[in-house]
Amino acid sequence: KLKGVTFDWKKDKTKSAGIIAQDVEKILPEIVKQKEDRSGEEFKSVDYNGVIGLLVEGMKEQQNLINRLEERIKDLENKGE
């Protein structure tokens, strides 16, 4: 449900990449913080440390699926011989 994006920071126009805090907030509100910049403007920020564990688990799920598909392909190839 999350998508990676690229963006330019308002303060200095430097390029960066990340995920949209408002999107993350719908799924994991506990890792989104409301902050205020020096001018008093409020913004939301993502604590990316909270995302790392989920990414690791997602990669493990993907690897399990890849392993099962490789085995299935191997079995189908062996049956065709």
CSV table of N, CA and C in Angstrom, one decimal:
chain,number,residue,atom,x,y,z
A,1,LYS,N,0.8,-1.2,0.0
A,1,LYS,CA,0.0,0.0,0.0
A,1,LYS,C,0.8,1.3,0.0
A,2,LEU,N,2.1,1.1,0.3
A,2,LEU,CA,3.0,2.3,0.3
A,2,LEU,C,3.8,2.3,-1.0
A,3,LYS,N,4.1,3.5,-1.4
A,3,LYS,CA,4.9,3.6,-2.7
A,3,LYS,C,6.1,4.5,-2.4
A,4,GLY,N,7.2,4.2,-3.0
A,4,GLY,CA,8.4,5.0,-2.9
A,4,GLY,C,8.2,6.2,-3.8
A,5,VAL,N,8.7,7.3,-3.4
A,5,VAL,CA,8.7,8.6,-4.2
A,5,VAL,C,10.0,9.3,-4.1
A,6,THR,N,10.2,10.2,-5.1
A,6,THR,CA,11.3,11.1,-5.1
A,6,THR,C,10.7,12.5,-4.9
A,7,PHE,N,11.5,13.4,-4.3
A,7,PHE,CA,10.9,14.7,-4.0
A,7,PHE,C,12.1,15.7,-3.8
A,8,ASP,N,11.8,17.0,-3.8
A,8,ASP,CA,12.7,18.0,-3.5
A,8,ASP,C,12.3,18.6,-2.2
A,9,TRP,N,13.3,18.8,-1.3
A,9,TRP,CA,13.0,19.4,0.0
A,9,TRP,C,12.7,20.9,-0.2
A,10,LYS,N,11.7,21.4,0.5
A,10,LYS,CA,11.3,22.8,0.4
A,10,LYS,C,12.4,23.7,0.8
A,11,LYS,N,13.1,23.4,1.9
A,11,LYS,CA,14.1,24.3,2.4
A,11,LYS,C,15.2,24.6,1.5
A,12,ASP,N,15.7,23.6,0.8
A,12,ASP,CA,16.9,23.9,0.0
A,12,ASP,C,16.9,23.2,-1.4
A,13,LYS,N,15.8,22.7,-1.7
A,13,LYS,CA,15.5,22.1,-3.1
A,13,LYS,C,16.4,20.9,-3.4
A,14,THR,N,17.0,20.3,-2.3
A,14,THR,CA,17.8,19.1,-2.6
A,14,THR,C,16.9,17.9,-2.9
A,15,LYS,N,17.4,17.0,-3.7
A,15,LYS,CA,16.6,15.8,-4.1
A,15,LYS,C,16.7,14.8,-3.0
A,16,SER,N,15.6,14.0,-2.8
A,16,SER,CA,15.6,12.9,-1.9
A,16,SER,C,14.6,11.9,-2.3
A,17,ALA,N,14.5,10.8,-1.5
A,17,ALA,CA,13.6,9.7,-1.8
A,17,ALA,C,13.0,9.2,-0.5
A,18,GLY,N,11.8,8.7,-0.5
A,18,GLY,CA,11.2,8.2,0.7
A,18,GLY,C,9.8,7.7,0.5
A,19,ILE,N,9.0,7.8,1.5
A,19,ILE,CA,7.6,7.4,1.5
A,19,ILE,C,6.8,8.6,2.1
A,20,ILE,N,5.6,8.7,1.7
A,20,ILE,CA,4.8,9.8,2.1
A,20,ILE,C,4.2,9.6,3.5
A,21,ALA,N,4.5,10.5,4.4
A,21,ALA,CA,4.1,10.3,5.8
A,21,ALA,C,2.6,10.1,6.0
A,22,GLN,N,1.8,10.8,5.2
A,22,GLN,CA,0.3,10.7,5.3
A,22,GLN,C,-0.1,9.3,4.9
A,23,ASP,N,0.6,8.6,3.9
A,23,ASP,CA,0.3,7.3,3.5
A,23,ASP,C,0.7,6.3,4.6
A,24,VAL,N,1.8,6.5,5.2
A,24,VAL,CA,2.3,5.6,6.3
A,24,VAL,C,1.4,5.7,7.5
A,25,GLU,N,0.9,6.9,7.8
A,25,GLU,CA,0.1,7.2,8.9
A,25,GLU,C,-1.2,6.3,8.9
A,26,LYS,N,-1.7,6.0,7.7
A,26,LYS,CA,-2.9,5.2,7.6
A,26,LYS,C,-2.6,3.8,8.1
A,27,ILE,N,-1.4,3.3,7.9
A,27,ILE,CA,-1.0,1.9,8.2
A,27,ILE,C,-0.3,1.8,9.5
A,28,LEU,N,0.7,2.7,9.8
A,28,LEU,CA,1.5,2.6,11.0
A,28,LEU,C,1.5,4.0,11.6
A,29,PRO,N,0.5,4.5,12.2
A,29,PRO,CA,0.5,5.9,12.8
A,29,PRO,C,1.5,6.1,13.8
A,30,GLU,N,2.0,5.0,14.5
A,30,GLU,CA,2.9,5.2,15.6
A,30,GLU,C,4.3,5.6,15.1
A,31,ILE,N,4.6,5.4,13.8
A,31,ILE,CA,6.0,5.9,13.3
A,31,ILE,C,5.9,7.2,12.6
A,32,VAL,N,4.8,7.9,12.6
A,32,VAL,CA,4.7,9.2,12.0
A,32,VAL,C,4.6,10.2,13.1
A,33,LYS,N,5.4,11.2,13.0
A,33,LYS,CA,5.5,12.3,14.0
A,33,LYS,C,5.1,13.6,13.4
A,34,GLN,N,4.4,14.4,14.2
A,34,GLN,CA,4.0,15.8,13.8
A,34,GLN,C,5.2,16.7,14.3
A,35,LYS,N,5.7,17.5,13.4
A,35,LYS,CA,6.9,18.4,13.8
A,35,LYS,C,6.6,19.8,13.3
A,36,GLU,N,7.4,20.7,13.7
A,36,GLU,CA,7.3,22.1,13.3
A,36,GLU,C,8.7,22.6,12.9
A,37,ASP,N,8.7,23.3,11.8
A,37,ASP,CA,10.0,23.9,11.3
A,37,ASP,C,10.2,25.2,12.0
A,38,ARG,N,11.3,25.8,11.7
A,38,ARG,CA,11.7,27.1,12.4
A,38,ARG,C,10.7,28.2,12.1
A,39,SER,N,10.0,28.2,11.0
A,39,SER,CA,9.0,29.2,10.7
A,39,SER,C,7.7,28.9,11.4
A,40,GLY,N,7.5,27.8,12.1
A,40,GLY,CA,6.3,27.4,12.7
A,40,GLY,C,5.4,26.6,11.9
A,41,GLU,N,5.8,26.3,10.7
A,41,GLU,CA,5.0,25.5,9.8
A,41,GLU,C,5.0,24.0,10.2
A,42,GLU,N,3.9,23.4,10.4
A,42,GLU,CA,3.9,22.0,10.8
A,42,GLU,C,4.0,21.0,9.6
A,43,PHE,N,4.6,19.9,9.9
A,43,PHE,CA,4.8,18.9,8.8
A,43,PHE,C,4.9,17.5,9.5
A,44,LYS,N,4.7,16.5,8.7
A,44,LYS,CA,4.7,15.1,9.3
A,44,LYS,C,6.0,14.5,8.8
A,45,SER,N,6.6,13.6,9.7
A,45,SER,CA,7.9,13.0,9.5
A,45,SER,C,7.7,11.5,9.8
A,46,VAL,N,8.4,10.7,9.0
A,46,VAL,CA,8.4,9.2,9.2
A,46,VAL,C,9.7,8.8,9.9
A,47,ASP,N,9.5,8.0,10.9
A,47,ASP,CA,10.7,7.4,11.6
A,47,ASP,C,11.0,6.1,10.8
A,48,TYR,N,11.9,6.2,9.9
A,48,TYR,CA,12.2,5.1,9.0
A,48,TYR,C,12.7,3.9,9.8
A,49,ASN,N,13.2,4.0,11.0
A,49,ASN,CA,13.7,2.8,11.7
A,49,ASN,C,12.5,1.9,12.0
A,50,GLY,N,11.3,2.5,12.1
A,50,GLY,CA,10.1,1.6,12.3
A,50,GLY,C,9.7,0.9,11.1
A,51,VAL,N,10.2,1.2,9.9
A,51,VAL,CA,9.9,0.5,8.6
A,51,VAL,C,10.8,-0.6,8.4
A,52,ILE,N,12.0,-0.6,8.9
A,52,ILE,CA,13.0,-1.6,8.6
A,52,ILE,C,12.6,-3.0,8.9
A,53,GLY,N,12.1,-3.2,10.0
A,53,GLY,CA,11.6,-4.6,10.4
A,53,GLY,C,10.6,-5.1,9.4
A,54,LEU,N,9.7,-4.3,9.0
A,54,LEU,CA,8.6,-4.7,8.1
A,54,LEU,C,9.2,-5.0,6.7
A,55,LEU,N,10.2,-4.2,6.3
A,55,LEU,CA,10.9,-4.5,5.0
A,55,LEU,C,11.6,-5.9,5.1
A,56,VAL,N,12.2,-6.1,6.2
A,56,VAL,CA,12.9,-7.4,6.3
A,56,VAL,C,11.9,-8.6,6.2
A,57,GLU,N,10.8,-8.5,7.0
A,57,GLU,CA,9.8,-9.5,6.9
A,57,GLU,C,9.2,-9.7,5.5
A,58,GLY,N,9.0,-8.6,4.8
A,58,GLY,CA,8.5,-8.6,3.5
A,58,GLY,C,9.4,-9.3,2.5
A,59,MET,N,10.7,-9.1,2.7
A,59,MET,CA,11.7,-9.7,1.9
A,59,MET,C,11.8,-11.2,2.2
A,60,LYS,N,11.6,-11.6,3.4
A,60,LYS,CA,11.6,-13.0,3.8
A,60,LYS,C,10.4,-13.7,3.1
A,61,GLU,N,9.2,-13.0,3.1
A,61,GLU,CA,8.0,-13.6,2.5
A,61,GLU,C,8.3,-13.8,1.0
A,62,GLN,N,8.9,-12.8,0.4
A,62,GLN,CA,9.2,-12.8,-1.1
A,62,GLN,C,10.1,-14.0,-1.4
A,63,GLN,N,11.2,-14.1,-0.5
A,63,GLN,CA,12.1,-15.2,-0.8
A,63,GLN,C,11.5,-16.5,-0.6
A,64,ASN,N,10.6,-16.7,0.3
A,64,ASN,CA,9.9,-18.0,0.5
A,64,ASN,C,9.1,-18.3,-0.8
A,65,LEU,N,8.4,-17.3,-1.3
A,65,LEU,CA,7.6,-17.5,-2.6
A,65,LEU,C,8.6,-17.8,-3.7
A,66,ILE,N,9.7,-17.1,-3.9
A,66,ILE,CA,10.6,-17.4,-4.9
A,66,ILE,C,11.1,-18.8,-4.8
A,67,ASN,N,11.5,-19.3,-3.6
A,67,ASN,CA,12.0,-20.6,-3.4
A,67,ASN,C,10.9,-21.7,-3.8
A,68,ARG,N,9.6,-21.4,-3.4
A,68,ARG,CA,8.6,-22.4,-3.8
A,68,ARG,C,8.4,-22.4,-5.3
A,69,LEU,N,8.4,-21.2,-6.0
A,69,LEU,CA,8.3,-21.2,-7.4
A,69,LEU,C,9.4,-21.9,-8.1
A,70,GLU,N,10.7,-21.7,-7.6
A,70,GLU,CA,11.8,-22.4,-8.2
A,70,GLU,C,11.7,-23.9,-8.1
A,71,GLU,N,11.2,-24.4,-7.0
A,71,GLU,CA,11.0,-25.8,-6.8
A,71,GLU,C,9.9,-26.3,-7.7
A,72,ARG,N,8.9,-25.5,-7.9
A,72,ARG,CA,7.8,-25.9,-8.8
A,72,ARG,C,8.3,-26.0,-10.2
A,73,ILE,N,9.1,-25.0,-10.6
A,73,ILE,CA,9.6,-25.0,-12.0
A,73,ILE,C,10.5,-26.3,-12.2
A,74,LYS,N,11.4,-26.5,-11.2
A,74,LYS,CA,12.3,-27.7,-11.2
A,74,LYS,C,11.5,-29.0,-11.4
A,75,ASP,N,10.4,-29.1,-10.6
A,75,ASP,CA,9.6,-30.3,-10.7
A,75,ASP,C,8.9,-30.4,-12.1
A,76,LEU,N,8.4,-29.3,-12.6
A,76,LEU,CA,7.8,-29.3,-13.9
A,76,LEU,C,8.8,-29.7,-15.0
A,77,GLU,N,10.0,-29.2,-14.9
A,77,GLU,CA,11.1,-29.5,-15.9
A,77,GLU,C,11.4,-30.9,-15.8
A,78,ASN,N,11.5,-31.5,-14.6
A,78,ASN,CA,11.9,-32.9,-14.4
A,78,ASN,C,10.8,-33.8,-15.0
A,79,LYS,N,9.5,-33.4,-14.9
A,79,LYS,CA,8.4,-34.2,-15.4
A,79,LYS,C,8.4,-34.2,-16.9
A,80,GLY,N,9.0,-33.1,-17.5
A,80,GLY,CA,9.0,-33.0,-19.0
A,80,GLY,C,10.1,-33.7,-19.6
A,81,GLU,N,11.0,-34.2,-18.9
A,81,GLU,CA,12.2,-34.9,-19.5
A,81,GLU,C,11.9,-36.3,-19.8
